[in-house]
Coordinates of C-alpha atoms in Angstrom, one line a residue:
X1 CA 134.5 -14.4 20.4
X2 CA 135.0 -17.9 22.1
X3 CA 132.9 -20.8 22.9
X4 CA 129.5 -20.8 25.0
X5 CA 129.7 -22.2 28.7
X6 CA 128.4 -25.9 27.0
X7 CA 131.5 -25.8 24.9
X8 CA 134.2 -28.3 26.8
X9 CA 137.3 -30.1 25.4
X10 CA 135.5 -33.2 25.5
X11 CA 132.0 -32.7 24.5
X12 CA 131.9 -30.5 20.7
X13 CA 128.2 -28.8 20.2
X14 CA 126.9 -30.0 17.4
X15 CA 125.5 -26.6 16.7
X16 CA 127.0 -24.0 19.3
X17 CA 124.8 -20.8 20.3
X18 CA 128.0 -18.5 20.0
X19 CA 127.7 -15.3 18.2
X20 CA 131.6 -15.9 16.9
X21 CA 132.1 -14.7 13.4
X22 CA 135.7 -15.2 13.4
X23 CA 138.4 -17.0 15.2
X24 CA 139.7 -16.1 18.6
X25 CA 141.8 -17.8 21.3
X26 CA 139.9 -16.3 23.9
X27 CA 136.9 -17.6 25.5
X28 CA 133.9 -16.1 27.6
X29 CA 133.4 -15.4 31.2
X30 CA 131.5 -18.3 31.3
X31 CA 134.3 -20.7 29.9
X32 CA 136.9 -21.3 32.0
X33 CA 140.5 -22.3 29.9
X34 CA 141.6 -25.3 31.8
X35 CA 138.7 -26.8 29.5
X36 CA 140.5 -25.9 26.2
X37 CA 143.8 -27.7 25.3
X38 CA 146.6 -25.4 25.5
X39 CA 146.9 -25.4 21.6
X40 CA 143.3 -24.2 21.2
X41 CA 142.9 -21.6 18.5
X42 CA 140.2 -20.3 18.3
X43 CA 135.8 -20.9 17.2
X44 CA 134.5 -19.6 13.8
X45 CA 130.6 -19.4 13.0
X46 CA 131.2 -20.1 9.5
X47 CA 127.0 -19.5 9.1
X48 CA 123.7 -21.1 9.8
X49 CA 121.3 -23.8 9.1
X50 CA 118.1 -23.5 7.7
X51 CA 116.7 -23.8 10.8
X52 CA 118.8 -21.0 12.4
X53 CA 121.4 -23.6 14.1
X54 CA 125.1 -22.0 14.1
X55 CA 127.5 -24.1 12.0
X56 CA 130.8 -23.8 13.9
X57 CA 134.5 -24.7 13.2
X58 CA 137.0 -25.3 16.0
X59 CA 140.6 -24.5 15.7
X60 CA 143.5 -26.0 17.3
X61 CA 146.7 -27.1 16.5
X62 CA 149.6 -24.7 15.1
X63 CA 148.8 -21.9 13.7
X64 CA 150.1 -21.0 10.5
X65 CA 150.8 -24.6 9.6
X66 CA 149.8 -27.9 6.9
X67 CA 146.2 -27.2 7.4
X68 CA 143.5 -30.4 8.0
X69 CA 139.8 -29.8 8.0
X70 CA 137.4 -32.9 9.5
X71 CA 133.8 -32.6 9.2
X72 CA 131.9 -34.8 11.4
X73 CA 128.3 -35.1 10.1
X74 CA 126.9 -34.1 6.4
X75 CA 124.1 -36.6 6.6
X76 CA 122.2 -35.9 9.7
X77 CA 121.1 -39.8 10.4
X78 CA 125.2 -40.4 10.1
X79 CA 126.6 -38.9 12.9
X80 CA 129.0 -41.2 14.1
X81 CA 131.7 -39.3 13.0
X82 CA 130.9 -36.9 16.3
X83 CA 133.0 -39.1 18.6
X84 CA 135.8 -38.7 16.6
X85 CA 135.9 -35.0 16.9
X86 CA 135.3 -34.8 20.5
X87 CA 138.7 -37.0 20.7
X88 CA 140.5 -34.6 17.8
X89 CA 139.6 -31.8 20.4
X90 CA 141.8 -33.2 23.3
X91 CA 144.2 -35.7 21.4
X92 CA 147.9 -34.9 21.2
X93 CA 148.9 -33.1 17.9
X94 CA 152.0 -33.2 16.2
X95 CA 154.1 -30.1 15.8
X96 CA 153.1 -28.5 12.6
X97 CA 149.2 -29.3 12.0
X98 CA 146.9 -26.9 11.9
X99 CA 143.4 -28.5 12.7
X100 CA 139.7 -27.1 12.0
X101 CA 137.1 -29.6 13.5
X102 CA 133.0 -28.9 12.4
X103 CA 130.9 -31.0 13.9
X104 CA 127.8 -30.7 11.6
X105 CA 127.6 -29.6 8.4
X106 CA 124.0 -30.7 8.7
X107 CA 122.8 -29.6 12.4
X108 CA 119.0 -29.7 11.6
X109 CA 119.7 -33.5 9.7
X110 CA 121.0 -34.3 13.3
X111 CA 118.5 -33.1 15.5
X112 CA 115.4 -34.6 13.7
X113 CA 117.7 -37.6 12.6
X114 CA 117.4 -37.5 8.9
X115 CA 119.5 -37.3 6.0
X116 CA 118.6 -34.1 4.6
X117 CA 118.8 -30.8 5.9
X118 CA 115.0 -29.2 6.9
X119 CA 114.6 -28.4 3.3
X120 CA 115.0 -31.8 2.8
X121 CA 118.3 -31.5 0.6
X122 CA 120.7 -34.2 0.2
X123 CA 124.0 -31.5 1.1
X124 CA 126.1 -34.0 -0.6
X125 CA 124.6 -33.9 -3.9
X126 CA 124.2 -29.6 -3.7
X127 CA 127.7 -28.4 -4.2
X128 CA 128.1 -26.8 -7.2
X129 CA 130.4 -28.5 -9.2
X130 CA 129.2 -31.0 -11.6
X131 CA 125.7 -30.2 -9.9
X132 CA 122.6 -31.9 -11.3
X133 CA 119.5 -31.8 -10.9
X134 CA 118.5 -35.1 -9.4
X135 CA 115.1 -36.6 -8.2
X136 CA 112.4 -34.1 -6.0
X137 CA 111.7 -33.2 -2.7
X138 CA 111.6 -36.4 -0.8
X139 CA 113.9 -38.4 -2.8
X140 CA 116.6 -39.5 -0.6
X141 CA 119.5 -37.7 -3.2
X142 CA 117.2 -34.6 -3.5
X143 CA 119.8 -32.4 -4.9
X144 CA 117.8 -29.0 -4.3
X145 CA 117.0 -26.2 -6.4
X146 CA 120.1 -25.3 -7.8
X147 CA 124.1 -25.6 -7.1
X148 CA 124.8 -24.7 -3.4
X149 CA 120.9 -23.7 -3.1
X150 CA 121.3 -24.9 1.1
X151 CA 122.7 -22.0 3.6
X152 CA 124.7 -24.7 5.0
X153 CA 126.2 -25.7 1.3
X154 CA 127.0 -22.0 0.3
X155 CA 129.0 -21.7 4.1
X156 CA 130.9 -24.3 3.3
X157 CA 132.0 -23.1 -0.3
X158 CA 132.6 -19.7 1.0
X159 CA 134.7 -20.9 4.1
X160 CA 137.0 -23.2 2.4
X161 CA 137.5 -21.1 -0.4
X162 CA 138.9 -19.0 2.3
X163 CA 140.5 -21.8 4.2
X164 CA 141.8 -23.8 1.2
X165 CA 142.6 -26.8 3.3
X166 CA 145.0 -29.3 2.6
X167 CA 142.7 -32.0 3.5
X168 CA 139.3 -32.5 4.1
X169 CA 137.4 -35.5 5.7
X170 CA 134.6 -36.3 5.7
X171 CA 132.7 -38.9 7.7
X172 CA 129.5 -41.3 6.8
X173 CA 128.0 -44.4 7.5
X174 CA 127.8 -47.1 7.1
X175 CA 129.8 -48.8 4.3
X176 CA 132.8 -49.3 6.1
X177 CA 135.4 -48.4 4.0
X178 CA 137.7 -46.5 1.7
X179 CA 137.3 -45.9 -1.1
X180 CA 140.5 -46.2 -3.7
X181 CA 141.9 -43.3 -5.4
X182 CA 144.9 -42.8 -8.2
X183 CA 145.2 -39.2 -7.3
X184 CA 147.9 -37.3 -5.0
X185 CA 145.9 -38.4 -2.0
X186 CA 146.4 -42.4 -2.3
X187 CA 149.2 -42.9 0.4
X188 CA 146.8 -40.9 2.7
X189 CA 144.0 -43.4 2.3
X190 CA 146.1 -45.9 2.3
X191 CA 147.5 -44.8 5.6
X192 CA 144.3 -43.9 7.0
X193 CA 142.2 -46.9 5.6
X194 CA 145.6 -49.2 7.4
X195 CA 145.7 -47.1 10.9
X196 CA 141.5 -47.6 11.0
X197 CA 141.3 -51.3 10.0
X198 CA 138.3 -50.3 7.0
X199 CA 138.8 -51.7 3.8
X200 CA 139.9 -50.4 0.8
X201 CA 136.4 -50.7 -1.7
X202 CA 134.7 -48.8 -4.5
X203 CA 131.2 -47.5 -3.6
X204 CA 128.3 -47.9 -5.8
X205 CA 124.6 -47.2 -6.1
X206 CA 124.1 -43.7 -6.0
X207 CA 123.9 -40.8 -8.5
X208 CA 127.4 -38.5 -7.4
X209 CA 127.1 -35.3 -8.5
X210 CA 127.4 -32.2 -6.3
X211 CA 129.5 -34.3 -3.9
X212 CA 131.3 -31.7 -1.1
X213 CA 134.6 -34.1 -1.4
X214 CA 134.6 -33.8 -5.1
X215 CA 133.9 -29.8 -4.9
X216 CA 136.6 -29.6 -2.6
X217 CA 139.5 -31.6 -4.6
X218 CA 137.7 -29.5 -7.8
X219 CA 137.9 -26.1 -6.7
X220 CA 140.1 -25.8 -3.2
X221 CA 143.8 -24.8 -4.9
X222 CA 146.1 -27.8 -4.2
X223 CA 143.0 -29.4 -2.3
X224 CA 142.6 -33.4 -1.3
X225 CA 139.4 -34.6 0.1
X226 CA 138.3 -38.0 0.7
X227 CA 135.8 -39.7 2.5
X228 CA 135.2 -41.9 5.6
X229 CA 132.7 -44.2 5.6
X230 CA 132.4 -45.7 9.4
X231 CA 129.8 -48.6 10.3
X232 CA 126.5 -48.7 11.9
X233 CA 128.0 -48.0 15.2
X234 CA 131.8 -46.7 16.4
X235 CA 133.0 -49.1 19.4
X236 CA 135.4 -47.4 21.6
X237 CA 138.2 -49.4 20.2
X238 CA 137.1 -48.3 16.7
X239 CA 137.1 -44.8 17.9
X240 CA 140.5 -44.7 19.0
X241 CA 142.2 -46.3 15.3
X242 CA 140.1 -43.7 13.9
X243 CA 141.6 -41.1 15.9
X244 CA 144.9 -42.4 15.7
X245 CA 144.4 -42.5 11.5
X246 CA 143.4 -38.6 11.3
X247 CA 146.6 -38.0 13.7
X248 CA 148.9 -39.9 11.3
X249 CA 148.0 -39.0 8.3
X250 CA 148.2 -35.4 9.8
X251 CA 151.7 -36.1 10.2
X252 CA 152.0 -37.2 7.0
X253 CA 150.6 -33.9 5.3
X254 CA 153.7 -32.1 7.4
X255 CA 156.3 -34.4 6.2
X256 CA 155.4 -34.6 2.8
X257 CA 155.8 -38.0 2.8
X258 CA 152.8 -38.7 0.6

């Protein structure tokens, strides 16, 4: 199955109507190709929002290779991140990177412009490791009812179990930085955090458990997952370092040199 007619290279849905359940590099009658980039792999509905919206990966790149998962939005009211993946869609890949793009983890967040999804679940305090049960409903870090209690929490578990990226990132607003790590994955900050122009800072002042990055690093084999944190708004200038800082430290993941 394949994109819907909305789909183009340069404008992602954040929550397509396709019925695709798993990848395929061909598209509907409705699509026409010269749309895609030539490298374009396939669309995978990985599942569904509370609210029924399709939560759907792109694929691109080469297939088969050092694989790099970016996830646009996780809190709705922090979609920023969107413009970057329109540009991962089209940009110029180097050989050896195989690239899965989703929009929205959080489609509902984004349509009614909230944090939460429409149970009113902080996403990134659900994941089920080192999940706790923080505040109630209404409570900005609302963790839910239990570990990966959210449809949109338990797709993503279940997809990149399957997928076991490399990497994962994961954009937010609007701390603008990154934050430092000792791990396996410092050079790719680094690299990332120099190509962008954020800052390298610790983040305080939340309760961070259930985090998705943390998950990921956790339980992924061989995982690394790190977040993004853009500012209030991504100029066009922005957009492009930021762009230009997935790309190369994509390159980086097939070198090795990390």
């Amino acid at each position: 199955a394949a994109p819907t007619s909305s789909a183009t290279a340069s404008s992602l849905p954040v929550s397509s109507s396709s019925t695709t359940s798993s990848t395929s590099a061909s598209t509907s009658s409705t699509t026409t190709t010269e749309a895609l980039p030539a490298d374009f792999l396939g669309a995978e509905t990985i599942g569904a929002s509370v609210e029924g919206r399709q939560l759907t990966a792109w694929h691109r790149g080469t297939e088969g290779g050092v694989v790099l998962l970016v996830v646009g939005v996780i809190h709705g009211d922090e979609d920023a991140g969107l413009a970057i993946l329109d540009e991962l869609v089209e940009v110029e890949l180097p050989a050896g990177i195989d690239l899965w793009v989703l929009p929205a983890l959080n489609p509902d967040g984004v349509a009614h412009q909230v944090r939460g999804n429409a149970h009113g679940v902080d996403l990134n305090r659900n994941f089920p490791h080192d999940w706790g049960p923080i505040a109630e409903l209404g409570d900005w870090e609302y963790a839910g009812t239990g570990p990966a209690s959210e449809p949109e929490t338990a797709a993503f578990v279940e997809f990149a179990s399957r997928l076991q990226p490399t990497l994962t990132l994961w954009y937010h607003q609007d701390l603008y930085c990154i934050t430092p790590s000792k791990g396996r994955d410092r050079l790719l900050r680094l690299e990332y955090a120099q190509r962008s122009g954020l800052p390298v800072e610790s983040v305080t002042g939340g309760t961070y458990t259930g985090v998705a990055a943390t998950w990921v690093r956790t339980e992924v084999p061989d995982a690394m997952s790190f977040i993004v944190e853009l500012g209030p708004t991504l100029p066009a200038d922005e957009l492009a370092r930021h762009v230009d800082a997935v790309v190369g430290v994509g390159s980086m993941l097939v070198t090795g040199d990390y």
